[in-house]
Coordinates of C-alpha atoms in Angstrom, one line a residue:
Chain A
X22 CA -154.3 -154.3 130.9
X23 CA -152.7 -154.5 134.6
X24 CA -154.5 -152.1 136.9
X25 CA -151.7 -149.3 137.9
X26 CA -152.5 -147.6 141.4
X27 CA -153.1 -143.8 140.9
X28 CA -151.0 -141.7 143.0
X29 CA -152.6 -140.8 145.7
X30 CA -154.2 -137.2 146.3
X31 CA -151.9 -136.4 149.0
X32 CA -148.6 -136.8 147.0
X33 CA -149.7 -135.2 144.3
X34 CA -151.4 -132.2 146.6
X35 CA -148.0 -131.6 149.0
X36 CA -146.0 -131.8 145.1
X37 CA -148.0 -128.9 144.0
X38 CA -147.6 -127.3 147.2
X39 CA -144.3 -127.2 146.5
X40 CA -144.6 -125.9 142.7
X41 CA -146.7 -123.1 144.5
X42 CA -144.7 -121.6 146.9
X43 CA -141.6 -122.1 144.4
X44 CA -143.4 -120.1 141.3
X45 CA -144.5 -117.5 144.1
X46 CA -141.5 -116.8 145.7
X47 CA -140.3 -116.4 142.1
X48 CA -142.9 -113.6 141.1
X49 CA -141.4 -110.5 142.7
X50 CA -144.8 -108.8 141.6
X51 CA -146.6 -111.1 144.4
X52 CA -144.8 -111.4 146.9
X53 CA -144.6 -107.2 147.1
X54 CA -148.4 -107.2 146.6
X55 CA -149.2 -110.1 149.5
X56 CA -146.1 -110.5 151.6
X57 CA -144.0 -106.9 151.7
X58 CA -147.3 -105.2 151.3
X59 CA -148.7 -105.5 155.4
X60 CA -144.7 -105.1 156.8
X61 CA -144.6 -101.7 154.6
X62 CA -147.8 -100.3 156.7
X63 CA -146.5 -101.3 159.6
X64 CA -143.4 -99.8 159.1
X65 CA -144.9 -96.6 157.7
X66 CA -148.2 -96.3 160.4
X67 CA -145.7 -98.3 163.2
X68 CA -143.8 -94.6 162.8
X69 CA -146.8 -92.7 162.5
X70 CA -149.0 -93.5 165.3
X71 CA -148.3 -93.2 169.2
X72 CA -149.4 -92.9 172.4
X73 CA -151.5 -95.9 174.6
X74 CA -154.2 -97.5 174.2
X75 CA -156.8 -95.3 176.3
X76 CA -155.1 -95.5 179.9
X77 CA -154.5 -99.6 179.7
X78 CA -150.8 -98.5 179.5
X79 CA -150.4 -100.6 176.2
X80 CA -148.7 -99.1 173.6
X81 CA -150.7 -98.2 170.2
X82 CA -148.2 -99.5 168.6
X83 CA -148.0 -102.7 169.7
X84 CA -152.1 -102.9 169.4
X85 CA -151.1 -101.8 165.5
X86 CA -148.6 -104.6 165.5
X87 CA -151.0 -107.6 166.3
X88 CA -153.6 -106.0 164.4
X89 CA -151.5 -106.3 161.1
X90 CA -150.3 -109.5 161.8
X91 CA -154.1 -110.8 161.3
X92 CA -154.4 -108.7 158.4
X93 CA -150.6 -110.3 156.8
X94 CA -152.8 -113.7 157.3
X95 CA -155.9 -112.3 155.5
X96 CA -153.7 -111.0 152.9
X97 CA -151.5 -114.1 151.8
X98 CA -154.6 -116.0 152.3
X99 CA -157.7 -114.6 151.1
X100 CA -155.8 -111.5 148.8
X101 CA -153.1 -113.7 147.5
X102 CA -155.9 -117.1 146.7
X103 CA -158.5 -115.5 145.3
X104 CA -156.1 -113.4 143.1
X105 CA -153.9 -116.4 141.8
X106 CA -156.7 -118.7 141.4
X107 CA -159.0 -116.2 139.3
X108 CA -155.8 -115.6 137.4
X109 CA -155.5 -119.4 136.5
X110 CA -158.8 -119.5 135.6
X111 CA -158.4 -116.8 133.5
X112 CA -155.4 -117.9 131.3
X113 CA -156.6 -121.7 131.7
X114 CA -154.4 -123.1 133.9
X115 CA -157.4 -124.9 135.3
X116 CA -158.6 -126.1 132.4
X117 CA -155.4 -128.0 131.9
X118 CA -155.4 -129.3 135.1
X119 CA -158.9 -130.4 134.9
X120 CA -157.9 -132.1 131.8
X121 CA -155.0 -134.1 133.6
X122 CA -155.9 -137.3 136.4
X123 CA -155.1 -134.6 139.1
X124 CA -157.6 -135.0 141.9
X125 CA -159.3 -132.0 142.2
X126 CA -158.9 -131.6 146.0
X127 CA -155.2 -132.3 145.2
X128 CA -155.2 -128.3 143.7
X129 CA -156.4 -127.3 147.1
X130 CA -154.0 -129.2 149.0
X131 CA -151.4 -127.3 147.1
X132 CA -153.3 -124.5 147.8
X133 CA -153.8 -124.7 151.3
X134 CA -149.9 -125.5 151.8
X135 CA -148.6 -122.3 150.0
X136 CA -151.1 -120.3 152.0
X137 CA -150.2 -121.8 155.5
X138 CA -146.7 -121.6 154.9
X139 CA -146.5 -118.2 153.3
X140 CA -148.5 -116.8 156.4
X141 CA -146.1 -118.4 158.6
X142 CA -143.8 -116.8 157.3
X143 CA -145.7 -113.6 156.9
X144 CA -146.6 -114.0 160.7
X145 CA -142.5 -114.7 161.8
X146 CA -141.4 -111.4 159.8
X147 CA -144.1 -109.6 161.0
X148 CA -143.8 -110.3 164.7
X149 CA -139.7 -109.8 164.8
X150 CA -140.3 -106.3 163.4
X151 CA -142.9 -105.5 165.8
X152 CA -140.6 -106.6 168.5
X153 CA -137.6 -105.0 167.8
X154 CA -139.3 -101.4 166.4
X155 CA -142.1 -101.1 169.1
X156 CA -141.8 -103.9 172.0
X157 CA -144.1 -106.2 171.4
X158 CA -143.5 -109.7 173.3
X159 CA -143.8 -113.2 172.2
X160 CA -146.5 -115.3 174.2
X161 CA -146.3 -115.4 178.0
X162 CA -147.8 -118.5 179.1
X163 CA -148.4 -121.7 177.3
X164 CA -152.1 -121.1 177.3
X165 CA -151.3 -118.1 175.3
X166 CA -149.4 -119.8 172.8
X167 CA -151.7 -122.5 172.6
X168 CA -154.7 -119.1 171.9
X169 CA -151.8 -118.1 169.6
X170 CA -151.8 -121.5 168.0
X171 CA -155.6 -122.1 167.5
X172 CA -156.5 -118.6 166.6
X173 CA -153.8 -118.6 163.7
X174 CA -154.3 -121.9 162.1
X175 CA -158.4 -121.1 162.3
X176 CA -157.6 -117.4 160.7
X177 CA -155.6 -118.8 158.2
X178 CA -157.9 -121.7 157.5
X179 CA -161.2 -119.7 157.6
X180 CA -159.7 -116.9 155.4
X181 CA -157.6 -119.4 153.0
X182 CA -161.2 -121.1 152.0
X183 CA -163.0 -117.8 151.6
X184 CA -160.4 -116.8 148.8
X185 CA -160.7 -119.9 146.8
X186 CA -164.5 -119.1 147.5
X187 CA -163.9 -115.1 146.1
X188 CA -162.0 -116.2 143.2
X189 CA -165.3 -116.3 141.1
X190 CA -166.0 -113.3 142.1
X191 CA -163.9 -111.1 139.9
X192 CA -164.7 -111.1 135.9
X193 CA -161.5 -111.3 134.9
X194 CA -157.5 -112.2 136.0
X195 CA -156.5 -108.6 135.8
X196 CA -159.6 -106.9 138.0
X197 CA -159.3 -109.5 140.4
X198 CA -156.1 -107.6 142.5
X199 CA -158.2 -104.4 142.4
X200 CA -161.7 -106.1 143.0
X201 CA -160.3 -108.5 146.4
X202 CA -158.7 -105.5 147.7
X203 CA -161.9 -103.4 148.3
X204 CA -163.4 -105.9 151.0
X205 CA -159.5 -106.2 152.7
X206 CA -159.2 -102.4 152.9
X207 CA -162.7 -102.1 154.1
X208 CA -162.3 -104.8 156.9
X209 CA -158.5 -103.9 158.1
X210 CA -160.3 -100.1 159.1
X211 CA -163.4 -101.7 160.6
X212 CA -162.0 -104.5 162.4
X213 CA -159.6 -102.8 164.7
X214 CA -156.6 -102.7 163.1
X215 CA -155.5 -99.4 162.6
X216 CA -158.1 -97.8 165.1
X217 CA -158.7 -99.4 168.2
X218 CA -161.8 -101.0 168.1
X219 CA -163.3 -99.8 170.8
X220 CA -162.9 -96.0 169.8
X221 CA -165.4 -97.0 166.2
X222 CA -168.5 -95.8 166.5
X223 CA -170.7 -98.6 167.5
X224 CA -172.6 -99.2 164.3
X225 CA -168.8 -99.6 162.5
X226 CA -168.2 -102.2 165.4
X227 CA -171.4 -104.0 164.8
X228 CA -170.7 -104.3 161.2
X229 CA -166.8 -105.3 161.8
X230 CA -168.1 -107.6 164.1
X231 CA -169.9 -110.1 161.3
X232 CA -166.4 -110.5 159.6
X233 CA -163.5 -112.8 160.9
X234 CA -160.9 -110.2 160.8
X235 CA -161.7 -108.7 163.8
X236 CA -162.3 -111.8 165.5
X237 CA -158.5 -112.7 164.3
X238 CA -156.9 -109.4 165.0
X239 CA -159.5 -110.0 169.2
X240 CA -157.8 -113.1 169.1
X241 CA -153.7 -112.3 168.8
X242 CA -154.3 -109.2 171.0
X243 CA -155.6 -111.7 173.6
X244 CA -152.4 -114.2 172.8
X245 CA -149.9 -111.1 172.6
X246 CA -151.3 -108.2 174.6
X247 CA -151.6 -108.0 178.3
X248 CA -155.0 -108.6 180.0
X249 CA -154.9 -105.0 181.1
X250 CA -155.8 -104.3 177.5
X251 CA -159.4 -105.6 178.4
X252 CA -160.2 -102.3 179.8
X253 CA -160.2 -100.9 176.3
X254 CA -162.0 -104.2 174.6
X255 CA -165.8 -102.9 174.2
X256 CA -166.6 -106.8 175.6
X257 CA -164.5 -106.3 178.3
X258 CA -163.6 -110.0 177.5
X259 CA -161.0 -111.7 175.4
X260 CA -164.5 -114.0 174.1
X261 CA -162.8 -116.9 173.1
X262 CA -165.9 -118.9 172.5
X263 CA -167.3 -116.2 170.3
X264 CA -164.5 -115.9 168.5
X265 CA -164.1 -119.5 167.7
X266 CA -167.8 -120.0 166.9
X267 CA -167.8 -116.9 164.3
X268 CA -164.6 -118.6 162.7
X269 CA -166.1 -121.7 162.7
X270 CA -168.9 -120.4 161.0
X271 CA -167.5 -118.7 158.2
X272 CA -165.1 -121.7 157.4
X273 CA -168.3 -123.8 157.6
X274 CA -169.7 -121.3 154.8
X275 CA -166.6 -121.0 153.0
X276 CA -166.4 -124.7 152.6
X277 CA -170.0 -124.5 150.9
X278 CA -169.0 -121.7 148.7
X279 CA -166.2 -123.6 147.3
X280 CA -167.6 -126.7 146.7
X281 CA -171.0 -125.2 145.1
X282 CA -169.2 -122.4 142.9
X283 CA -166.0 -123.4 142.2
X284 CA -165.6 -123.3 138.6
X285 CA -162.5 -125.0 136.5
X286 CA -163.0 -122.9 133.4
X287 CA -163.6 -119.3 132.6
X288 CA -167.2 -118.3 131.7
X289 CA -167.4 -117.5 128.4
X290 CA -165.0 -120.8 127.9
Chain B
X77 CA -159.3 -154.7 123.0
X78 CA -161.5 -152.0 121.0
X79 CA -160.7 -150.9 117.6
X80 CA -163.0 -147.9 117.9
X81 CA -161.0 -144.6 120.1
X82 CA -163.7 -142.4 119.8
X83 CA -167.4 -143.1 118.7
X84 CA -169.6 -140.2 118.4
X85 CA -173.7 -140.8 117.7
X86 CA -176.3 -138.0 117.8
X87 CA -174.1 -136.1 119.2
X88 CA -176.2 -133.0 120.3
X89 CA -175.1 -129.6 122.7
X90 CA -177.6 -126.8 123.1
X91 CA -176.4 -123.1 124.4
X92 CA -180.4 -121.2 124.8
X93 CA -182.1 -121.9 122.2
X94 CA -179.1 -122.6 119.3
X95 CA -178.2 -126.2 118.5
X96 CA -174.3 -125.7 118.7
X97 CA -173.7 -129.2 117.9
X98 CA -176.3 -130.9 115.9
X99 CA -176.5 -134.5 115.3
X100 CA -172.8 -135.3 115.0
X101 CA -172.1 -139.1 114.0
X102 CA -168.2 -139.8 114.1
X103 CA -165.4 -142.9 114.5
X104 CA -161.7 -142.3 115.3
X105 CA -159.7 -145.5 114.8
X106 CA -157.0 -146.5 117.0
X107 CA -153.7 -145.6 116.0
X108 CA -155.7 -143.4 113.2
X109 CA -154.9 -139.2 113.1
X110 CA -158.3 -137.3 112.4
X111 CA -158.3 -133.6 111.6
X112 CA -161.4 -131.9 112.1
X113 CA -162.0 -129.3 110.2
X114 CA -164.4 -126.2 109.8
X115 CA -165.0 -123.0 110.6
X116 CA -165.2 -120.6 113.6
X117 CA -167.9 -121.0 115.0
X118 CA -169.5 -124.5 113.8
X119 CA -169.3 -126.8 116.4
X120 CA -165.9 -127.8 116.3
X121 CA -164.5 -126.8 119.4
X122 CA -168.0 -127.5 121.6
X123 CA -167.5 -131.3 119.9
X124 CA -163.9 -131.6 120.6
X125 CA -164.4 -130.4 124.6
X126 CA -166.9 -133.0 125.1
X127 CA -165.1 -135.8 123.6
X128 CA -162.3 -134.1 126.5
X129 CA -164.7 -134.2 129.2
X130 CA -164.5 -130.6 129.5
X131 CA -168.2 -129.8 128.6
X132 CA -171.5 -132.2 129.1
X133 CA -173.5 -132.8 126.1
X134 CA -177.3 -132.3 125.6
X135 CA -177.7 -135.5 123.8
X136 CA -176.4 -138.5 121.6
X137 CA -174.3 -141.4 122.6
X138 CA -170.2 -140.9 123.5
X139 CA -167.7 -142.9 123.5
X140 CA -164.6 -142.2 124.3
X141 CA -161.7 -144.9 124.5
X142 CA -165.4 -147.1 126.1
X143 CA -165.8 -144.6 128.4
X144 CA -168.5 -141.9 128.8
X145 CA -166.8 -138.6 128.6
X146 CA -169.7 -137.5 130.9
X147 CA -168.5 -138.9 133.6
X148 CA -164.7 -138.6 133.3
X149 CA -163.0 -140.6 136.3
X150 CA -159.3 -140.3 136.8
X151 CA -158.1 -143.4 135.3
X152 CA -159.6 -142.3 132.1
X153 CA -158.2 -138.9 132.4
X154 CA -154.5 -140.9 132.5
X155 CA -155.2 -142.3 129.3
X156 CA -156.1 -139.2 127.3
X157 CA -153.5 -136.3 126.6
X158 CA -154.9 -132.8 125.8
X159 CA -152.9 -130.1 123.8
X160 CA -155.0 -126.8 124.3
X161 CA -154.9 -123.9 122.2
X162 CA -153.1 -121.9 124.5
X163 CA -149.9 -122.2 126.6
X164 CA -150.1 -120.8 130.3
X165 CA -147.6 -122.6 132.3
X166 CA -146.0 -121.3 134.8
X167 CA -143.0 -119.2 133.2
X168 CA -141.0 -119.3 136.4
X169 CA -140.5 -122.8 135.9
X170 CA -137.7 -125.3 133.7
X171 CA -138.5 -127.5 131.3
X172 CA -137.7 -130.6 133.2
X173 CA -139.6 -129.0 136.3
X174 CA -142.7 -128.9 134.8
X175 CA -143.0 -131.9 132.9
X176 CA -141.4 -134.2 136.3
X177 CA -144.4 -132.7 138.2
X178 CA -146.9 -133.5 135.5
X179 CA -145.3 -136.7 135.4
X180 CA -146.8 -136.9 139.4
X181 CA -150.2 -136.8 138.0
X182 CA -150.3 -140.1 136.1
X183 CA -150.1 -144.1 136.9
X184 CA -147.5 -144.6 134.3
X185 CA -145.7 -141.8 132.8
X186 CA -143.5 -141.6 130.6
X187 CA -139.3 -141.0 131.3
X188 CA -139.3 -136.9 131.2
X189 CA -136.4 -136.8 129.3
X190 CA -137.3 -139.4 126.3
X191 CA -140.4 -137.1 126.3
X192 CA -138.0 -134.1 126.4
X193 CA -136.0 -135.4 123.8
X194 CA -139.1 -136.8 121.7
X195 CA -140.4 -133.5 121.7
X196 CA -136.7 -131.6 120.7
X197 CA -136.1 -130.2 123.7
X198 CA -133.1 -131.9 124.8
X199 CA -131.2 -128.4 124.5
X200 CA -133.8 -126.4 126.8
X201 CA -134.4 -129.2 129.4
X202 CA -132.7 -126.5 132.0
X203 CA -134.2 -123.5 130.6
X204 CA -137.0 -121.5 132.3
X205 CA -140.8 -121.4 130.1
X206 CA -140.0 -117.5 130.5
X207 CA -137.3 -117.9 128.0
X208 CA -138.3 -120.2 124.9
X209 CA -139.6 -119.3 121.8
X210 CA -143.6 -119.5 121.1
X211 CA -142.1 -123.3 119.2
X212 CA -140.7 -124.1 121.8
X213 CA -143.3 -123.2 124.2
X214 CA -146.0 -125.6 122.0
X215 CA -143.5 -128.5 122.3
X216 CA -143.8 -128.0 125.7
X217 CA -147.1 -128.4 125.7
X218 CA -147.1 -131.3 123.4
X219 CA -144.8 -132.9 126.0
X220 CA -147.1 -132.2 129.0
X221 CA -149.6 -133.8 126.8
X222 CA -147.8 -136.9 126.1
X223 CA -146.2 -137.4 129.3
X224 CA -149.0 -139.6 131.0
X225 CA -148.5 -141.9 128.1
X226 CA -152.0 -141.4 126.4
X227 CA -153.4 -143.5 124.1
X228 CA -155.4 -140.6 122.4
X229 CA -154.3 -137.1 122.0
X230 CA -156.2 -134.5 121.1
X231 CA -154.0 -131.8 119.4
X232 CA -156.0 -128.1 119.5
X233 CA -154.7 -126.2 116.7
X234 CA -151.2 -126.7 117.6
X235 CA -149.4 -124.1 114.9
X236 CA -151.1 -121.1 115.2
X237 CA -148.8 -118.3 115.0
X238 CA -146.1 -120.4 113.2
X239 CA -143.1 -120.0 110.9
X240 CA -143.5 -122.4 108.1
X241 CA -140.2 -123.7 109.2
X242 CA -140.9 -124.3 112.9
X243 CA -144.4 -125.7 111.5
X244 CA -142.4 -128.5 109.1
X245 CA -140.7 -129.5 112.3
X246 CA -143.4 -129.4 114.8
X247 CA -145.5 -132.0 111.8
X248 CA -142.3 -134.3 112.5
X249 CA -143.2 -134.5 115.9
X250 CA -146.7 -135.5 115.3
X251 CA -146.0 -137.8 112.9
X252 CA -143.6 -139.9 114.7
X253 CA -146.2 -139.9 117.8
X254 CA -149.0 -141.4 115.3
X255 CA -146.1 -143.7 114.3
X256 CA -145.7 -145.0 118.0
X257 CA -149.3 -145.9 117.6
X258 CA -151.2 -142.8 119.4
X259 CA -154.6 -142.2 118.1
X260 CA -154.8 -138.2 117.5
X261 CA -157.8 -136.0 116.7
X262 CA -156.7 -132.6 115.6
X263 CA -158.0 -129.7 115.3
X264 CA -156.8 -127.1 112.8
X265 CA -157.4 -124.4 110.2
X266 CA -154.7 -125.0 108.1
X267 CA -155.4 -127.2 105.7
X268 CA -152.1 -127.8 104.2
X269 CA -151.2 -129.1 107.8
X270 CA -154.4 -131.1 107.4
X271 CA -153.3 -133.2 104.6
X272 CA -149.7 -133.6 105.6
X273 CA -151.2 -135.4 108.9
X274 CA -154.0 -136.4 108.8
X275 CA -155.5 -139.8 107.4
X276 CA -158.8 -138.9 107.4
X277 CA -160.8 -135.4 107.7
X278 CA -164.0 -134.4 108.9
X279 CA -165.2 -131.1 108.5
X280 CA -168.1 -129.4 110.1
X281 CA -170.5 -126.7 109.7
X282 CA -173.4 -125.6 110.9
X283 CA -173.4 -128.1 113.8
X284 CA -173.0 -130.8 111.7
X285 CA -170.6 -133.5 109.9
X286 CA -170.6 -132.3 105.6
X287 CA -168.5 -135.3 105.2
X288 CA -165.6 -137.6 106.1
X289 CA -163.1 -138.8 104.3
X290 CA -159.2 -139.2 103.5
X291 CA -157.3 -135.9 102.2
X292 CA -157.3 -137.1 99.0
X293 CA -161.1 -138.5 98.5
X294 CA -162.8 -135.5 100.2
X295 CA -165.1 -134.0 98.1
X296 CA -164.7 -135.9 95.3
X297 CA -161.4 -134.6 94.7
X298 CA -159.7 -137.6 93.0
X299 CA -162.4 -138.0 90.8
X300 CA -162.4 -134.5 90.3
X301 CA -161.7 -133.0 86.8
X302 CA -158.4 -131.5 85.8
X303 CA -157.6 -128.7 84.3
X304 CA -154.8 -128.7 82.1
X305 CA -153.4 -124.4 80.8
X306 CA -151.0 -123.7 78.9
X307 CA -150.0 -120.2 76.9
X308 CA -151.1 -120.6 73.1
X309 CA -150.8 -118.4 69.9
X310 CA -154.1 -116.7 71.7
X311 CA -152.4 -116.3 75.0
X312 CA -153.2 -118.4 78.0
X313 CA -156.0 -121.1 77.4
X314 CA -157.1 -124.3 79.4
X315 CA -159.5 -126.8 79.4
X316 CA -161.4 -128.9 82.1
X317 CA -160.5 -132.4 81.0
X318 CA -161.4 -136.3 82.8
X319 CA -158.3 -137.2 80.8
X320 CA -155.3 -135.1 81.2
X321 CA -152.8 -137.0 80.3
X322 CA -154.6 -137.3 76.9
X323 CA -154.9 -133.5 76.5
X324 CA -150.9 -133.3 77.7
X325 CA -149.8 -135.8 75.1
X326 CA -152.2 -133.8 72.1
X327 CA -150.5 -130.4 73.4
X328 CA -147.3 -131.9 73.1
X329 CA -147.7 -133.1 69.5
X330 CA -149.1 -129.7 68.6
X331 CA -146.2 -127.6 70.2
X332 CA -143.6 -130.3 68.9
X333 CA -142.1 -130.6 72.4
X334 CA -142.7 -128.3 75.5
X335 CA -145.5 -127.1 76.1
X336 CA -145.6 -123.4 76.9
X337 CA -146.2 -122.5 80.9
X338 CA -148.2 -126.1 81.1
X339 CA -150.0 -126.7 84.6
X340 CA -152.4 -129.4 85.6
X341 CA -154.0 -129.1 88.7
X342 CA -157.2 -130.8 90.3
X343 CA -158.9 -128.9 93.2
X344 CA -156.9 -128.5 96.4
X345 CA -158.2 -129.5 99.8
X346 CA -158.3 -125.8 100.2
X347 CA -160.9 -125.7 97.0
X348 CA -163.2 -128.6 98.5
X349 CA -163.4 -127.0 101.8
X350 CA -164.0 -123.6 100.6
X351 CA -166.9 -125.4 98.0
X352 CA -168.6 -127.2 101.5
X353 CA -168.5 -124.8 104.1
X354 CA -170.0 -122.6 101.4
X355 CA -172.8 -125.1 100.4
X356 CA -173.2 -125.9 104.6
X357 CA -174.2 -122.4 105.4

């Protein structure tokens, strides 16, 4: 027998990137739940709320506006992952995979690819509405895109290995919506997204703090929001290097959740 | 190169404290189909996902196209094909979609559409999953099992939930894969579907292997007595017999031609199996 090269793990991961976003796109069901789901609050709070942010002369809603843009990246990352993925588990899509030559980082590849490009995309829908409904401007500077940049790929890194991470979480395929939604909810009204941070109490900040939302949504204010905003920023500071050190350590602890509890088959199978 | 596909020794898998799998001793020839048969329950399905690489073993020695199924690498993976019990692709997706990205996955695989057309599909290559029949939906997964090209297949109750029709057809398709030379363990509870396929049987119970043999030979069943009935003066009568064509020819003399309602049947596969799983428990 002639030895055949394998296709390599890269091919194979951007070719089920593609079969990803293609079967996604196709599910009306998810894309309302992970994509049409943050531009609906925004449209329904972006009409509710006014007013400025304390007297920084920053408009609310254009606070609001960055705020859900980190949560549009938390939700087709971390919602939209750790849903799908528990939901292949679940009716053994997995399994069969895991039964093929696939590598296994090939899946994540695939993974990583739908996720990056469906926040993009989250991220360019998000930010054109905010514009045109409430004012709120692209970048000014290049160091702002480059914060812009950094910050985004980070979030959507950091928050795209914690769902493959939560996707053992939930017991079955059909709790796993309900079950990955609690934490999301939780973290969008403690991390300064539809409250200014500064006005939580300070226990609610502390405990927003430990999670990489905040840091995310801290992090496109500073890239979006004019520096008079610092006024109402409890640091006083944009913390840059505390931002990217807290990111860095969750993706450094997501990557150790996946690759101790990841788990190919259902647990009764 | 290796006559042996699959060589199974002591094979032993503990859940707790019950022995799922007990001591299992099995060969699959190349190019040979093997249904294994038994009940819910007896160590079937924990056997068959080892041999698969899906699950490690407690103990025993494995074999599996001379490879150790505990340590499954991806060139071995590209010469196995697995059929599971359950379809779950992606419904979104065509025929011809599916089976040219699973095609991605292997060294060598086959052309899509001979596979497509191997498998009857030629009509739905175009159509979305979402739309075929539950068939049509299991040739599909027989196709995303052969595409790679395997030399052994492993076929996981493949007609569950079908018509006998779309079952007569879906046997053609297996048989003209074991005809191209593909070694296939099956799994199955219908034993009808067992003896059309298969050329030899094992069944287990308990853990363990009651016996291997062909169809035919399984618990003694050709040597098996007949029994010859027929409707009499007393009304319906038979008689357990080594020698039925004997008894036929007596009955004929005696009726002076045919025989009323005459039947001679030995036990069915059916009857054996029923008779060992009973004794295994």
């Amino acid at each position: 027998m002639t030895a055949v090269a394998m296709p390599s793990a890269a091919r194979i991961g951007l070719s089920r990137g593609g079969l990803e976003l293609r079967t996604f796109l196709q599910e009306p069901q998810a894309v309302v739940f992970t994509v049409a789901m943050p531009v609906i609050l925004l449209l329904i709070f972006g009409t509710i709320f006014k007013g400025e942010v304390g007297s920084t002369g920053v408009d609310f809603r254009q606070y609001f506006a960055a705020g859900i843009i980190a949560s549009g990246i938390m939700s087709t990352t971390f919602v939209s992952l750790g849903v799908a993925i528990t939901q292949e588990r679940d009716d053994g899509t997995l399994k069969r995979l895991y039964g093929t030559p696939m590598p296994r980082s090939s899946y994540f590849i695939g993974k990583a690819i739908a996720a990056l490009v469906l926040s993009l995309l989250e991220t360019v829908v998000l930010f054109v509405l905010g514009h045109l409904l409430f004012g709120l401007e692209a970048p000014k500077t290049p160091e702002r895109w480059l914060t812009f940049a950094w910050v985004f790929v980070a979030g959507v890194t950091v928050c795209t290995l914690l769902g493959i991470a939560v996707s053992s979480v939930p017991r079955s395929g059909r709790s796993a919506a309900a079950v990955l939604n609690v934490p999301y909810l939780v973290l969008q009204f403690i991390s300064g997204v539809y409250f200014t941070f500064g006005a939580l109490p300070s226990g609610v900040q502390q405990a927003g703090a430990l999670f990489p939302l905040k840091w995310i949504s801290q992090g496109l204010r500073s890239a979006l929001l004019p520096d008079t905003l610092l006024a109402a920023e409890p640091a006083h500071s944009w913390e840059h290097g505390r931002t990217g050190l807290v990111l860095a350590a969750w993706g450094v602890a997501g990557l150790v959740l996946c690759l101790t509890t990841f788990r190919w088959k259902r647990r009764d199978g | 190169m290796n006559e042996t596909a699959v060589r199974v020794r002591g094979l032993r898998k503990r859940y707790g404290d019950v022995d799922a799998v007990n001591g299992v001793d099995l060969d699959i020839l190349r190019g040979e189909v093997f249904a294994l048969l038994g009940p819910n329950g007896a160590g079937k399905s924990t056997t068959v996902e080892i041999l698969e690489g899906h699950r490690r073993r407690t103990g025993g020695e494995v074999s599996v196209l001379g490879a150790d199924p505990g340590r499954p690498t991806r060139e071995w993976r590209a010469r196995l094909g697995i059929v599971p019990q359950s379809s779950n692709e992606r419904p979104e997706l065509s025929v011809r979609e599916i089976l040219r990205h699973f095609a991605g996955y292997y060294p060598r695989p086959r052309d899509v559409d001979e596979v497509i057309e191997a498998v009857g599909l030629t009509d739905k290559a175009g159509a979305r999953l979402a739309h075929l029949s539950g068939g049509q939906r299991r040739r599909v997964d027989v196709a995303l099992g052969i595409i790679g090209g395997p030399e052994l297949l492993f076929l996981d109750e493949p007609t569950t939930g079908f018509d006998p029709d779309a079952r007569r057809r879906f046997w053609r398709l297996i048989e003209g894969l074991a005809h191209g030379g593909t070694t296939i363990l099956l799994t199955t509870h219908y034993l009808d579907e067992a003896e059309a396929l298969a050329d030899r049987v094992g069944v287990i119970a308990g853990g363990r292997v009651l016996e291997i043999g062909s169809p035919m030979e399984l618990g003694g069943r050709a040597t098996a007595t007949a029994r010859v009935a027929w409707v009499g003066p007393e009304g319906r009568q038979s008689i357990e017999t080594d020698s039925p064509t004997q008894v036929v020819t007596e009955l004929s003399h005696k009726f002076d031609g045919e025989v009323p309602e005459l039947t001679v049947t030995r036990p069915t596969l059916e009857d054996v199996y029923l008779t060992m799983i009973g004794e295994g428990r």
